[in-house]
């Protein structure tokens, strides 16, 4: 039987993403047997990060100061704007190392089943940016599930205006995988979106 | 114990970082939920095969302790791609789901309701969203539930009542060929809203947005 304090700690850790009950117990037992200064440092670091991190008022990214580093970077291509669903998606696009434009976080996707409508997302903020920034192309980089796709089509229609190109990232096979592992939809879209090689 | 069925995915929700809970509508087991372990991993055999309103053959391990069964295999039949490309259609499909969820019990055979939704989604992929389609679904489902408004004192104008009868009884495409005036659309829409509110205690979620989208999509200005 664990003491109450440890049980409470396990319950808190088990709420974290990717942490199951066994991992939560392991972390809690480790922490209560660790040197107090180290535990204090961990607690302070978590509180400090939570306190400092905010959403960029321009793009919606996670940042310590607003506007964020990407919005403030004059070397980035201001004519290119990539729309992502969540702030963490910016990290995925940045890791690819191929996008040099700016970002806009939508904050979710339209989900009629869950009652998420366009007004619940940062679409009005996006339209304001289009009015004030020299954006010439929007790259929609949302998920490819039914609601992600429907949101992409909705945005393409709503944002359409002269002088603005609206594109979306390509569908296709993951790098390093064979055709036998591809699902029918991905494969049919990859075929539809095929490109001339030479 | 294992089971198998053909079903439509009504909802897909993350359970863990890698797994999904899928809510199905099947003829034999009615509304049921399965966990698709690892379905969010790119290497998973479920990856790309389970999403909203997909029609698929499924096999599952029955849980003895809960209503959450374990999905074993999925064979994709139909993805209803038109729902991905049009928010008005997706709203109608979402409303149909909300209506079914509100009006039916889980784990109870629902062969007629399953067929109704399957045919509705197929029709929704062939036809643009329209108020007629929404009304036809409502009227047909109400009939399945034994709540046929045609038997009640509706107070509808004769023309609107006749339209309601055709939408309830005839094939989907027959009903969609009907041209409703703005007044008839408003009258039938209000009547059904009141009827649903009384007989289901509350109007299923998403009706107003689905109807507004359908009217907008159906308007000649578009």
mmCIF file of C-alpha atoms in Angstrom:
data_model
loop_
_atom_site.group_PDB
_atom_site.id
_atom_site.type_symbol
_atom_site.label_atom_id
_atom_site.label_comp_id
_atom_site.label_asym_id
_atom_site.label_seq_id
_atom_site.Cartn_x
_atom_site.Cartn_y
_atom_site.Cartn_z
ATOM 1 C CA UNK A 1 0.000 0.000 0.000
ATOM 2 C CA UNK A 2 1.504 3.330 -1.076
ATOM 3 C CA UNK A 3 1.333 6.395 1.176
ATOM 4 C CA UNK A 4 -1.331 8.925 0.169
ATOM 5 C CA UNK A 5 1.210 11.499 -1.024
ATOM 6 C CA UNK A 6 2.678 9.029 -3.495
ATOM 7 C CA UNK A 7 -0.752 7.899 -4.654
ATOM 8 C CA UNK A 8 -1.659 11.517 -5.352
ATOM 9 C CA UNK A 9 1.591 11.995 -7.272
ATOM 10 C CA UNK A 10 0.909 8.873 -9.350
ATOM 11 C CA UNK A 11 -2.584 10.156 -10.148
ATOM 12 C CA UNK A 12 -1.148 13.498 -11.339
ATOM 13 C CA UNK A 13 1.511 11.887 -13.545
ATOM 14 C CA UNK A 14 -1.010 9.470 -15.018
ATOM 15 C CA UNK A 15 -2.855 12.476 -16.451
ATOM 16 C CA UNK A 16 0.144 13.395 -18.601
ATOM 17 C CA UNK A 17 0.124 12.353 -22.258
ATOM 18 C CA UNK A 18 1.902 9.102 -22.958
ATOM 19 C CA UNK A 19 2.196 8.195 -19.276
ATOM 20 C CA UNK A 20 0.316 5.085 -18.214
ATOM 21 C CA UNK A 21 -0.366 4.008 -14.619
ATOM 22 C CA UNK A 22 2.812 1.910 -14.367
ATOM 23 C CA UNK A 23 5.055 4.639 -15.730
ATOM 24 C CA UNK A 24 3.336 7.155 -13.448
ATOM 25 C CA UNK A 25 4.093 4.971 -10.449
ATOM 26 C CA UNK A 26 7.706 4.492 -11.527
ATOM 27 C CA UNK A 27 8.258 8.251 -11.938
ATOM 28 C CA UNK A 28 6.542 9.038 -8.623
ATOM 29 C CA UNK A 29 8.597 6.437 -6.727
ATOM 30 C CA UNK A 30 11.761 7.731 -8.352
ATOM 31 C CA UNK A 31 11.008 11.334 -7.431
ATOM 32 C CA UNK A 32 10.202 10.666 -3.786
ATOM 33 C CA UNK A 33 13.569 8.934 -3.435
ATOM 34 C CA UNK A 34 15.544 11.637 -5.264
ATOM 35 C CA UNK A 35 17.547 14.392 -3.574
ATOM 36 C CA UNK A 36 15.310 17.259 -2.506
ATOM 37 C CA UNK A 37 17.260 20.001 -4.394
ATOM 38 C CA UNK A 38 16.871 18.106 -7.666
ATOM 39 C CA UNK A 39 13.135 17.661 -7.139
ATOM 40 C CA UNK A 40 12.839 21.323 -6.247
ATOM 41 C CA UNK A 41 14.713 22.261 -9.411
ATOM 42 C CA UNK A 42 12.309 20.132 -11.464
ATOM 43 C CA UNK A 43 9.267 21.705 -9.810
ATOM 44 C CA UNK A 44 10.658 25.225 -10.271
ATOM 45 C CA UNK A 45 11.521 24.566 -13.920
ATOM 46 C CA UNK A 46 7.996 23.325 -14.638
ATOM 47 C CA UNK A 47 6.446 26.337 -12.925
ATOM 48 C CA UNK A 48 8.838 28.727 -14.645
ATOM 49 C CA UNK A 49 8.088 27.270 -18.091
ATOM 50 C CA UNK A 50 4.341 27.350 -17.479
ATOM 51 C CA UNK A 51 4.589 30.924 -16.286
ATOM 52 C CA UNK A 52 6.736 32.157 -19.180
ATOM 53 C CA UNK A 53 5.185 30.379 -22.132
ATOM 54 C CA UNK A 54 2.351 32.177 -23.871
ATOM 55 C CA UNK A 55 0.758 32.162 -27.300
ATOM 56 C CA UNK A 56 2.161 34.531 -29.920
ATOM 57 C CA UNK A 57 -0.487 37.180 -30.515
ATOM 58 C CA UNK A 58 0.262 37.134 -34.247
ATOM 59 C CA UNK A 59 0.589 33.474 -35.198
ATOM 60 C CA UNK A 60 -0.526 31.546 -32.108
ATOM 61 C CA UNK A 61 2.778 29.711 -31.597
ATOM 62 C CA UNK A 62 4.172 28.867 -28.162
ATOM 63 C CA UNK A 63 6.623 31.593 -27.216
ATOM 64 C CA UNK A 64 8.248 33.429 -24.327
ATOM 65 C CA UNK A 65 7.711 36.823 -25.888
ATOM 66 C CA UNK A 66 5.127 38.008 -28.351
ATOM 67 C CA UNK A 67 5.522 38.315 -31.302
ATOM 68 C CA UNK A 68 7.490 35.091 -31.479
ATOM 69 C CA UNK A 69 10.922 34.601 -33.023
ATOM 70 C CA UNK A 70 9.502 33.386 -36.327
ATOM 71 C CA UNK A 71 7.085 36.309 -36.693
ATOM 72 C CA UNK A 72 9.907 38.692 -35.798
ATOM 73 C CA UNK A 73 12.441 37.178 -38.187
ATOM 74 C CA UNK A 74 12.903 39.537 -41.152
ATOM 75 C CA UNK A 75 14.819 36.820 -43.055
ATOM 76 C CA UNK A 76 11.729 34.652 -43.307
ATOM 77 C CA UNK A 77 9.551 34.894 -46.412
ATOM 78 C CA UNK A 78 6.565 36.995 -45.356
ATOM 79 C CA UNK A 79 4.740 36.223 -48.598
ATOM 80 C CA UNK A 80 4.384 32.565 -47.598
ATOM 81 C CA UNK A 81 2.097 31.571 -44.740
ATOM 82 C CA UNK A 82 1.684 28.008 -43.502
ATOM 83 C CA UNK A 83 -1.522 27.165 -41.635
ATOM 84 C CA UNK A 84 -1.257 24.449 -39.006
ATOM 85 C CA UNK A 85 -3.779 23.014 -36.573
ATOM 86 C CA UNK A 86 -1.803 23.139 -33.319
ATOM 87 C CA UNK A 87 1.151 25.140 -32.071
ATOM 88 C CA UNK A 88 3.265 21.977 -31.816
ATOM 89 C CA UNK A 89 2.751 21.342 -35.541
ATOM 90 C CA UNK A 90 5.068 24.287 -36.204
ATOM 91 C CA UNK A 91 7.888 22.231 -34.693
ATOM 92 C CA UNK A 92 7.186 19.368 -37.118
ATOM 93 C CA UNK A 93 7.262 21.686 -40.149
ATOM 94 C CA UNK A 94 10.372 23.444 -38.865
ATOM 95 C CA UNK A 95 12.133 20.095 -38.409
ATOM 96 C CA UNK A 96 11.614 19.394 -42.099
ATOM 97 C CA UNK A 97 13.952 22.327 -42.728
ATOM 98 C CA UNK A 98 12.339 23.163 -46.068
ATOM 99 C CA UNK A 99 9.838 25.870 -45.166
ATOM 100 C CA UNK A 100 11.111 29.438 -44.854
ATOM 101 C CA UNK A 101 7.814 31.277 -44.578
ATOM 102 C CA UNK A 102 5.737 32.219 -41.554
ATOM 103 C CA UNK A 103 3.025 30.347 -39.674
ATOM 104 C CA UNK A 104 -0.524 30.673 -38.450
ATOM 105 C CA UNK A 105 -1.965 28.326 -35.832
ATOM 106 C CA UNK A 106 -5.642 27.623 -36.325
ATOM 107 C CA UNK A 107 -6.140 26.182 -32.842
ATOM 108 C CA UNK A 108 -8.082 23.118 -33.965
ATOM 109 C CA UNK A 109 -10.194 21.905 -36.834
ATOM 110 C CA UNK A 110 -13.852 22.328 -37.625
ATOM 111 C CA UNK A 111 -15.722 19.424 -36.063
ATOM 112 C CA UNK A 112 -19.511 19.509 -36.413
ATOM 113 C CA UNK A 113 -19.735 16.348 -34.297
ATOM 114 C CA UNK A 114 -17.955 18.010 -31.383
ATOM 115 C CA UNK A 115 -19.598 21.390 -31.915
ATOM 116 C CA UNK A 116 -16.409 23.123 -33.109
ATOM 117 C CA UNK A 117 -17.411 25.744 -35.652
ATOM 118 C CA UNK A 118 -15.284 28.195 -37.699
ATOM 119 C CA UNK A 119 -15.854 30.955 -35.127
ATOM 120 C CA UNK A 120 -14.107 28.804 -32.510
ATOM 121 C CA UNK A 121 -10.888 28.827 -34.538
ATOM 122 C CA UNK A 122 -8.399 31.614 -35.292
ATOM 123 C CA UNK A 123 -9.757 32.221 -38.784
ATOM 124 C CA UNK A 124 -10.768 35.854 -38.204
ATOM 125 C CA UNK A 125 -7.204 36.555 -36.974
ATOM 126 C CA UNK A 126 -5.915 34.917 -40.149
ATOM 127 C CA UNK A 127 -8.095 37.138 -42.310
ATOM 128 C CA UNK A 128 -6.790 40.196 -40.453
ATOM 129 C CA UNK A 129 -3.237 39.080 -41.196
ATOM 130 C CA UNK A 130 -4.080 38.674 -44.868
ATOM 131 C CA UNK A 131 -5.328 42.260 -44.912
ATOM 132 C CA UNK A 132 -2.154 43.666 -43.351
ATOM 133 C CA UNK A 133 0.681 41.353 -44.369
ATOM 134 C CA UNK A 134 2.112 40.853 -47.876
ATOM 135 C CA UNK A 135 0.984 37.204 -48.081
ATOM 136 C CA UNK A 136 0.914 35.794 -51.619
ATOM 137 C CA UNK A 137 0.599 32.098 -50.859
ATOM 138 C CA UNK A 138 -1.100 30.164 -48.100
ATOM 139 C CA UNK A 139 0.033 26.590 -47.531
ATOM 140 C CA UNK A 140 -2.602 24.596 -45.658
ATOM 141 C CA UNK A 141 -0.880 21.919 -43.578
ATOM 142 C CA UNK A 142 -3.731 20.364 -41.614
ATOM 143 C CA UNK A 143 -4.268 16.682 -40.896
ATOM 144 C CA UNK A 144 -5.775 14.454 -43.566
ATOM 145 C CA UNK A 145 -8.586 12.907 -41.557
ATOM 146 C CA UNK A 146 -12.174 13.667 -42.620
ATOM 147 C CA UNK A 147 -12.511 16.776 -40.439
ATOM 148 C CA UNK A 148 -8.998 18.008 -41.280
ATOM 149 C CA UNK A 149 -9.720 17.689 -44.989
ATOM 150 C CA UNK A 150 -13.117 19.360 -44.674
ATOM 151 C CA UNK A 151 -11.501 22.222 -42.738
ATOM 152 C CA UNK A 152 -8.860 22.602 -45.448
ATOM 153 C CA UNK A 153 -11.500 22.826 -48.172
ATOM 154 C CA UNK A 154 -13.522 25.259 -46.090
ATOM 155 C CA UNK A 155 -10.481 27.498 -45.596
ATOM 156 C CA UNK A 156 -9.502 27.361 -49.263
ATOM 157 C CA UNK A 157 -12.974 28.561 -50.183
ATOM 158 C CA UNK A 158 -13.227 31.210 -47.477
ATOM 159 C CA UNK A 159 -9.748 32.658 -48.013
ATOM 160 C CA UNK A 160 -9.897 32.729 -51.806
ATOM 161 C CA UNK A 161 -9.150 36.215 -53.126
ATOM 162 C CA UNK A 162 -7.314 37.677 -56.048
ATOM 163 C CA UNK A 163 -3.526 37.719 -55.768
ATOM 164 C CA UNK A 164 -3.511 34.934 -53.196
ATOM 165 C CA UNK A 165 -2.613 31.347 -54.018
ATOM 166 C CA UNK A 166 -4.001 28.715 -51.658
ATOM 167 C CA UNK A 167 -2.167 25.393 -51.708
ATOM 168 C CA UNK A 168 -2.044 22.397 -49.427
ATOM 169 C CA UNK A 169 0.729 19.983 -48.605
ATOM 170 C CA UNK A 170 0.824 16.907 -50.834
ATOM 171 C CA UNK A 171 -0.585 13.499 -49.960
ATOM 172 C CA UNK A 172 1.628 10.515 -50.434
ATOM 173 C CA UNK A 173 3.564 7.582 -49.112
ATOM 174 C CA UNK A 174 5.755 7.951 -46.039
ATOM 175 C CA UNK A 175 9.477 7.945 -46.831
ATOM 176 C CA UNK A 176 10.999 4.488 -46.675
ATOM 177 C CA UNK A 177 7.764 2.514 -46.919
ATOM 178 C CA UNK A 178 6.573 0.127 -49.606
ATOM 179 C CA UNK A 179 3.329 0.137 -51.550
ATOM 180 C CA UNK A 180 2.103 -2.957 -49.715
ATOM 181 C CA UNK A 181 1.880 -0.947 -46.486
ATOM 182 C CA UNK A 182 -0.078 1.950 -47.984
ATOM 183 C CA UNK A 183 -3.813 2.229 -47.372
ATOM 184 C CA UNK A 184 -6.143 2.568 -50.349
ATOM 185 C CA UNK A 185 -6.933 6.253 -49.814
ATOM 186 C CA UNK A 186 -3.308 7.340 -49.491
ATOM 187 C CA UNK A 187 -2.346 5.333 -52.537
ATOM 188 C CA UNK A 188 -5.202 6.668 -54.666
ATOM 189 C CA UNK A 189 -4.330 10.240 -53.646
ATOM 190 C CA UNK A 190 -0.647 9.647 -54.289
ATOM 191 C CA UNK A 191 -1.555 8.434 -57.777
ATOM 192 C CA UNK A 192 -3.845 11.394 -58.397
ATOM 193 C CA UNK A 193 -1.131 13.789 -57.264
ATOM 194 C CA UNK A 194 1.662 12.122 -59.251
ATOM 195 C CA UNK A 195 4.372 14.349 -60.694
ATOM 196 C CA UNK A 196 6.413 14.282 -63.846
ATOM 197 C CA UNK A 197 9.933 13.166 -62.957
ATOM 198 C CA UNK A 198 12.110 14.762 -65.593
ATOM 199 C CA UNK B 1 -15.400 -14.344 -28.006
ATOM 200 C CA UNK B 2 -15.138 -12.661 -31.372
ATOM 201 C CA UNK B 3 -17.750 -10.938 -33.454
ATOM 202 C CA UNK B 4 -17.884 -9.538 -36.943
ATOM 203 C CA UNK B 5 -20.091 -7.030 -38.699
ATOM 204 C CA UNK B 6 -20.256 -4.377 -41.331
ATOM 205 C CA UNK B 7 -20.439 -0.922 -39.845
ATOM 206 C CA UNK B 8 -20.194 2.821 -40.249
ATOM 207 C CA UNK B 9 -17.791 4.820 -38.090
ATOM 208 C CA UNK B 10 -19.849 7.370 -36.172
ATOM 209 C CA UNK B 11 -17.052 8.790 -34.058
ATOM 210 C CA UNK B 12 -13.288 8.410 -33.813
ATOM 211 C CA UNK B 13 -11.645 9.675 -30.645
ATOM 212 C CA UNK B 14 -8.082 9.408 -29.381
ATOM 213 C CA UNK B 15 -7.783 7.082 -26.396
ATOM 214 C CA UNK B 16 -4.030 7.215 -25.906
ATOM 215 C CA UNK B 17 -1.184 8.670 -27.971
ATOM 216 C CA UNK B 18 -1.463 5.703 -30.306
ATOM 217 C CA UNK B 19 -4.962 4.263 -29.931
ATOM 218 C CA UNK B 20 -8.430 5.307 -31.008
ATOM 219 C CA UNK B 21 -11.903 4.620 -29.697
ATOM 220 C CA UNK B 22 -14.210 4.037 -32.637
ATOM 221 C CA UNK B 23 -17.981 4.215 -32.322
ATOM 222 C CA UNK B 24 -19.744 2.117 -34.936
ATOM 223 C CA UNK B 25 -23.248 1.680 -36.200
ATOM 224 C CA UNK B 26 -23.788 -1.908 -37.271
ATOM 225 C CA UNK B 27 -26.980 -3.782 -38.170
ATOM 226 C CA UNK B 28 -26.479 -6.684 -35.740
ATOM 227 C CA UNK B 29 -24.953 -4.966 -32.722
ATOM 228 C CA UNK B 30 -26.359 -1.480 -33.226
ATOM 229 C CA UNK B 31 -24.180 1.258 -31.803
ATOM 230 C CA UNK B 32 -21.028 -0.197 -30.339
ATOM 231 C CA UNK B 33 -17.557 0.988 -29.403
ATOM 232 C CA UNK B 34 -14.210 -0.620 -30.095
ATOM 233 C CA UNK B 35 -10.679 0.326 -29.222
ATOM 234 C CA UNK B 36 -8.335 0.260 -32.186
ATOM 235 C CA UNK B 37 -4.986 -0.311 -30.513
ATOM 236 C CA UNK B 38 -2.096 1.421 -32.222
ATOM 237 C CA UNK B 39 -4.379 2.846 -34.923
ATOM 238 C CA UNK B 40 -2.609 6.202 -34.822
ATOM 239 C CA UNK B 41 0.784 4.684 -35.592
ATOM 240 C CA UNK B 42 1.752 4.887 -39.261
ATOM 241 C CA UNK B 43 2.730 1.185 -39.266
ATOM 242 C CA UNK B 44 -0.624 0.058 -37.852
ATOM 243 C CA UNK B 45 -2.830 -2.159 -40.050
ATOM 244 C CA UNK B 46 -5.685 0.199 -39.080
ATOM 245 C CA UNK B 47 -3.847 3.331 -40.205
ATOM 246 C CA UNK B 48 -5.788 5.091 -42.953
ATOM 247 C CA UNK B 49 -8.628 2.571 -42.685
ATOM 248 C CA UNK B 50 -10.665 4.068 -39.867
ATOM 249 C CA UNK B 51 -12.103 7.557 -39.950
ATOM 250 C CA UNK B 52 -15.475 9.255 -39.649
ATOM 251 C CA UNK B 53 -18.260 7.796 -41.786
ATOM 252 C CA UNK B 54 -16.076 5.076 -43.276
ATOM 253 C CA UNK B 55 -17.998 1.915 -44.130
ATOM 254 C CA UNK B 56 -15.998 -1.175 -43.253
ATOM 255 C CA UNK B 57 -16.137 -4.848 -42.384
ATOM 256 C CA UNK B 58 -14.840 -5.295 -38.879
ATOM 257 C CA UNK B 59 -14.022 -8.116 -36.555
ATOM 258 C CA UNK B 60 -13.565 -7.616 -32.840
ATOM 259 C CA UNK B 61 -12.949 -9.355 -29.542
ATOM 260 C CA UNK B 62 -15.928 -8.938 -27.260
ATOM 261 C CA UNK B 63 -15.096 -7.540 -23.847
ATOM 262 C CA UNK B 64 -16.729 -9.349 -20.920
ATOM 263 C CA UNK B 65 -16.197 -6.479 -18.549
ATOM 264 C CA UNK B 66 -17.208 -3.408 -20.509
ATOM 265 C CA UNK B 67 -18.889 -2.044 -23.629
ATOM 266 C CA UNK B 68 -15.506 -1.249 -25.157
ATOM 267 C CA UNK B 69 -14.503 -4.138 -27.392
ATOM 268 C CA UNK B 70 -11.162 -4.659 -29.094
ATOM 269 C CA UNK B 71 -10.954 -4.196 -32.841
ATOM 270 C CA UNK B 72 -9.076 -7.021 -34.567
ATOM 271 C CA UNK B 73 -9.372 -6.364 -38.279
ATOM 272 C CA UNK B 74 -10.901 -3.850 -40.630
ATOM 273 C CA UNK B 75 -11.669 -4.224 -44.325
ATOM 274 C CA UNK B 76 -12.471 -0.858 -45.856
ATOM 275 C CA UNK B 77 -15.492 -0.710 -48.170
ATOM 276 C CA UNK B 78 -16.319 2.973 -48.676
ATOM 277 C CA UNK B 79 -14.749 6.222 -47.479
ATOM 278 C CA UNK B 80 -17.477 8.676 -48.593
ATOM 279 C CA UNK B 81 -14.872 11.071 -49.989
ATOM 280 C CA UNK B 82 -17.402 13.818 -50.814
ATOM 281 C CA UNK B 83 -17.842 14.492 -47.085
ATOM 282 C CA UNK B 84 -14.193 15.560 -46.892
ATOM 283 C CA UNK B 85 -14.603 18.224 -49.516
ATOM 284 C CA UNK B 86 -17.674 20.012 -48.346
ATOM 285 C CA UNK B 87 -18.472 21.305 -44.871
ATOM 286 C CA UNK B 88 -22.235 21.462 -45.546
ATOM 287 C CA UNK B 89 -22.282 17.742 -46.318
ATOM 288 C CA UNK B 90 -20.153 16.965 -43.277
ATOM 289 C CA UNK B 91 -22.514 18.968 -41.066
ATOM 290 C CA UNK B 92 -25.491 16.970 -42.358
ATOM 291 C CA UNK B 93 -23.673 13.691 -41.696
ATOM 292 C CA UNK B 94 -22.693 14.888 -38.201
ATOM 293 C CA UNK B 95 -26.280 15.891 -37.460
ATOM 294 C CA UNK B 96 -27.551 12.495 -38.628
ATOM 295 C CA UNK B 97 -25.089 10.896 -36.221
ATOM 296 C CA UNK B 98 -26.170 13.123 -33.336
ATOM 297 C CA UNK B 99 -29.822 12.281 -34.054
ATOM 298 C CA UNK B 100 -29.148 8.526 -34.088
ATOM 299 C CA UNK B 101 -27.043 8.730 -30.927
ATOM 300 C CA UNK B 102 -29.774 10.612 -29.130
ATOM 301 C CA UNK B 103 -32.617 8.382 -30.257
ATOM 302 C CA UNK B 104 -31.143 4.885 -29.945
ATOM 303 C CA UNK B 105 -29.625 2.648 -27.276
ATOM 304 C CA UNK B 106 -26.160 1.149 -27.573
ATOM 305 C CA UNK B 107 -25.599 -2.580 -28.201
ATOM 306 C CA UNK B 108 -29.114 -3.088 -29.559
ATOM 307 C CA UNK B 109 -29.631 -4.411 -33.098
ATOM 308 C CA UNK B 110 -30.535 -1.548 -35.447
ATOM 309 C CA UNK B 111 -30.623 -3.014 -38.960
ATOM 310 C CA UNK B 112 -33.087 -0.472 -40.356
ATOM 311 C CA UNK B 113 -31.370 2.527 -38.819
ATOM 312 C CA UNK B 114 -28.039 1.252 -40.152
ATOM 313 C CA UNK B 115 -29.485 0.915 -43.658
ATOM 314 C CA UNK B 116 -31.021 4.356 -43.390
ATOM 315 C CA UNK B 117 -27.737 6.015 -42.457
ATOM 316 C CA UNK B 118 -25.793 4.026 -45.051
ATOM 317 C CA UNK B 119 -28.207 5.103 -47.794
ATOM 318 C CA UNK B 120 -28.274 8.683 -46.497
ATOM 319 C CA UNK B 121 -24.472 8.954 -46.623
ATOM 320 C CA UNK B 122 -24.390 7.417 -50.095
ATOM 321 C CA UNK B 123 -27.010 9.907 -51.260
ATOM 322 C CA UNK B 124 -25.126 12.755 -49.563
ATOM 323 C CA UNK B 125 -22.058 11.858 -51.611
ATOM 324 C CA UNK B 126 -24.054 11.904 -54.854
ATOM 325 C CA UNK B 127 -26.152 15.003 -54.186
ATOM 326 C CA UNK B 128 -25.331 18.438 -52.808
ATOM 327 C CA UNK B 129 -26.475 19.253 -49.290
ATOM 328 C CA UNK B 130 -30.087 20.444 -49.304
ATOM 329 C CA UNK B 131 -32.904 20.975 -46.793
ATOM 330 C CA UNK B 132 -34.891 18.218 -48.564
ATOM 331 C CA UNK B 133 -32.147 15.714 -47.746
ATOM 332 C CA UNK B 134 -32.106 16.718 -44.084
ATOM 333 C CA UNK B 135 -35.905 16.597 -43.817
ATOM 334 C CA UNK B 136 -36.024 13.243 -45.626
ATOM 335 C CA UNK B 137 -33.531 11.774 -43.149
ATOM 336 C CA UNK B 138 -35.454 13.122 -40.173
ATOM 337 C CA UNK B 139 -38.804 11.893 -41.446
ATOM 338 C CA UNK B 140 -37.495 8.448 -42.391
ATOM 339 C CA UNK B 141 -35.728 8.019 -39.044
ATOM 340 C CA UNK B 142 -38.783 9.186 -37.125
ATOM 341 C CA UNK B 143 -40.782 6.516 -38.956
ATOM 342 C CA UNK B 144 -38.226 3.877 -37.990
ATOM 343 C CA UNK B 145 -38.539 5.024 -34.388
ATOM 344 C CA UNK B 146 -42.317 4.764 -34.530
ATOM 345 C CA UNK B 147 -42.772 8.522 -34.331
ATOM 346 C CA UNK B 148 -44.197 9.156 -37.779
ATOM 347 C CA UNK B 149 -45.396 12.759 -37.850
ATOM 348 C CA UNK B 150 -47.624 11.848 -40.795
ATOM 349 C CA UNK B 151 -50.006 10.172 -38.376
ATOM 350 C CA UNK B 152 -50.167 13.177 -36.111
ATOM 351 C CA UNK B 153 -52.197 16.345 -36.431
ATOM 352 C CA UNK B 154 -49.404 18.327 -38.004
ATOM 353 C CA UNK B 155 -51.092 21.620 -38.792
ATOM 354 C CA UNK B 156 -48.981 21.819 -41.942
ATOM 355 C CA UNK B 157 -50.373 23.355 -45.121
ATOM 356 C CA UNK B 158 -51.675 20.708 -47.528
ATOM 357 C CA UNK B 159 -48.763 21.126 -49.980
ATOM 358 C CA UNK B 160 -46.137 20.922 -47.253
ATOM 359 C CA UNK B 161 -47.815 17.871 -45.723
ATOM 360 C CA UNK B 162 -47.757 16.140 -49.109
ATOM 361 C CA UNK B 163 -44.055 16.958 -49.489
ATOM 362 C CA UNK B 164 -43.365 15.571 -46.011
ATOM 363 C CA UNK B 165 -45.173 12.355 -47.000
ATOM 364 C CA UNK B 166 -43.089 11.951 -50.145
ATOM 365 C CA UNK B 167 -39.837 12.684 -48.308
ATOM 366 C CA UNK B 168 -40.733 10.111 -45.650
ATOM 367 C CA UNK B 169 -41.894 7.331 -47.940
ATOM 368 C CA UNK B 170 -40.240 7.561 -51.312
ATOM 369 C CA UNK B 171 -36.674 6.828 -52.405
ATOM 370 C CA UNK B 172 -34.064 9.467 -51.555
ATOM 371 C CA UNK B 173 -33.637 10.701 -55.106
ATOM 372 C CA UNK B 174 -37.409 11.049 -55.604
ATOM 373 C CA UNK B 175 -37.672 13.323 -52.602
ATOM 374 C CA UNK B 176 -34.681 15.374 -53.696
ATOM 375 C CA UNK B 177 -36.307 16.135 -57.015
ATOM 376 C CA UNK B 178 -38.994 18.088 -55.167
ATOM 377 C CA UNK B 179 -38.626 21.831 -55.331
ATOM 378 C CA UNK B 180 -39.613 23.429 -52.039
ATOM 379 C CA UNK B 181 -40.485 27.087 -51.845
ATOM 380 C CA UNK B 182 -38.784 29.175 -49.177
ATOM 381 C CA UNK B 183 -42.021 29.223 -47.188
ATOM 382 C CA UNK B 184 -42.395 25.433 -47.391
ATOM 383 C CA UNK B 185 -38.779 24.932 -46.280
ATOM 384 C CA UNK B 186 -39.318 27.231 -43.320
ATOM 385 C CA UNK B 187 -42.659 25.633 -42.412
ATOM 386 C CA UNK B 188 -41.400 22.048 -42.576
ATOM 387 C CA UNK B 189 -38.145 22.956 -40.823
ATOM 388 C CA UNK B 190 -39.978 24.612 -37.926
ATOM 389 C CA UNK B 191 -42.519 21.825 -37.676
ATOM 390 C CA UNK B 192 -39.843 19.128 -37.486
ATOM 391 C CA UNK B 193 -37.835 21.132 -34.982
ATOM 392 C CA UNK B 194 -40.864 21.364 -32.716
ATOM 393 C CA UNK B 195 -41.755 17.703 -33.262
ATOM 394 C CA UNK B 196 -38.215 16.569 -32.393
ATOM 395 C CA UNK B 197 -38.141 18.821 -29.358
ATOM 396 C CA UNK B 198 -41.363 17.335 -28.025
ATOM 397 C CA UNK B 199 -40.755 13.660 -28.839
ATOM 398 C CA UNK B 200 -37.020 13.452 -28.136
ATOM 399 C CA UNK B 201 -37.087 15.958 -25.256
ATOM 400 C CA UNK B 202 -34.546 18.105 -27.081
ATOM 401 C CA UNK B 203 -33.568 18.778 -30.668
ATOM 402 C CA UNK B 204 -30.446 16.788 -31.604
ATOM 403 C CA UNK B 205 -27.240 18.822 -31.624
ATOM 404 C CA UNK B 206 -26.121 20.491 -34.812
ATOM 405 C CA UNK B 207 -29.530 20.762 -36.485
ATOM 406 C CA UNK B 208 -29.500 24.540 -36.846
ATOM 407 C CA UNK B 209 -25.996 24.595 -38.369
ATOM 408 C CA UNK B 210 -26.770 21.646 -40.669
ATOM 409 C CA UNK B 211 -30.001 23.218 -41.889
ATOM 410 C CA UNK B 212 -28.418 26.648 -42.381
ATOM 411 C CA UNK B 213 -25.549 25.085 -44.362
ATOM 412 C CA UNK B 214 -27.968 22.997 -46.438
ATOM 413 C CA UNK B 215 -30.134 26.040 -47.224
ATOM 414 C CA UNK B 216 -27.070 28.042 -48.163
ATOM 415 C CA UNK B 217 -25.745 25.242 -50.406
ATOM 416 C CA UNK B 218 -29.160 24.893 -52.007
ATOM 417 C CA UNK B 219 -29.677 28.599 -52.652
ATOM 418 C CA UNK B 220 -29.642 29.670 -56.331
ATOM 419 C CA UNK B 221 -27.075 32.379 -55.545
ATOM 420 C CA UNK B 222 -24.355 29.727 -55.049
#
